[in-house]
Amino acid sequence: MRFASTRRGETRAPSQYSTWHCIRLLTYLVILAVSADARETTHRADGGSIDAFTGLLGSGGWIASGRSVTPDAIADLYAGPSAISGAEGTTLLTSYGEPYRRIDGFNLGSISLVTDKWKLARIGVSYDRLQIGGLREATSAGALTGRTFDVSYDAARISAASRFGRFGAGASLNYFGVSIQNSSTSRFGLDLGGDVEFVNARVLLNVRNISGDRNDADRLPITGEIRGEWSPYAQMHLGVGGTWREDAVGEYNVGIQYDIFKMISLLAGYQSGPKEWSAGAIGRYQKINLQYAISAHRELDFSHTISLGVSF
């Protein structure tokens, strides 16, 4: 048996593989279509596809800025383990997105919480789920059987971070699961990070996926990140980041946030890996905020994300 994914008005037949490996490769290729660079990586199956899945995650504001500017504590949660070390109060945010509208059946939802209620450290937790529905089953000759199947990706993390003057340090324990028909697999990853604050600026360093069996061909790739944020004016916030993965070329991202006034901010950004532009807005009213992001991939059309958050 072989399996084919569908874009709108298009059927694609993958290469010859065993049934389980073919299913895993299909999911890998569908999600890794997000990034041309990712297609060159030597990481296979679960590790590569999970790594690509994590590249879709984040709040609306975080995505709109090209994943470069952190307008709230939830964006900090995705930016790095130490980034939440300065969070104040409790922030709860839920998001819904439709990645890459050219491909049918992509739905992404998340819920995240960051709080300072524990005296020893700031705590952040999040859960994200990507559902890919209606993938079509095909024979080895490429003929459709009429049957369909679904694929789901799950990610959960818990982060703890503390500040020591101008310095912050944190760690995140991450769980990733993949479910395809009646089969499933999972991975764990440990992230470590630190940051230092300057006048109107912050620099973050992260190392992700440093746990696990390094001889496992399907492992999560070790990833190094450096991020910088600078606010030259009270209303303007700039961000830039660089990412290096095992056996892959480096990537960068840049973004900007401009606060028109206290209630509305506009954001824009660019990511070199998927060659993706993004833009969006954040609206605030008292303790509630509404975030929207639209991003344009060079091959896979637009993605939309909307987030609703509350602080207390």
XYZ file of C-alpha atoms in Angstrom, residues 73-74 87-94 111-117 123 125 285-289 308-312:
29
model
C 4.259 36.188 28.314
C 2.866 33.439 26.068
C 6.557 37.523 33.671
C 4.180 39.261 36.074
C 0.794 37.921 37.142
C -0.949 35.111 35.286
C -1.669 34.991 31.554
C -3.939 32.440 29.878
C -4.179 32.267 26.091
C -5.845 29.967 23.578
C -3.800 26.562 25.151
C -1.032 28.118 27.254
C -0.556 29.487 30.764
C 2.262 31.505 32.377
C 2.190 32.486 36.056
C 4.384 34.041 38.726
C 2.426 32.514 41.626
C 6.047 28.562 35.500
C 2.704 25.234 30.513
C -9.035 46.017 26.281
C -8.413 46.037 30.009
C -7.139 42.489 30.791
C -8.221 40.896 27.499
C -6.231 40.782 24.280
C -7.571 35.169 22.708
C -5.796 35.917 25.972
C -6.668 37.127 29.459
C -4.422 38.352 32.276
C -5.255 38.235 35.957
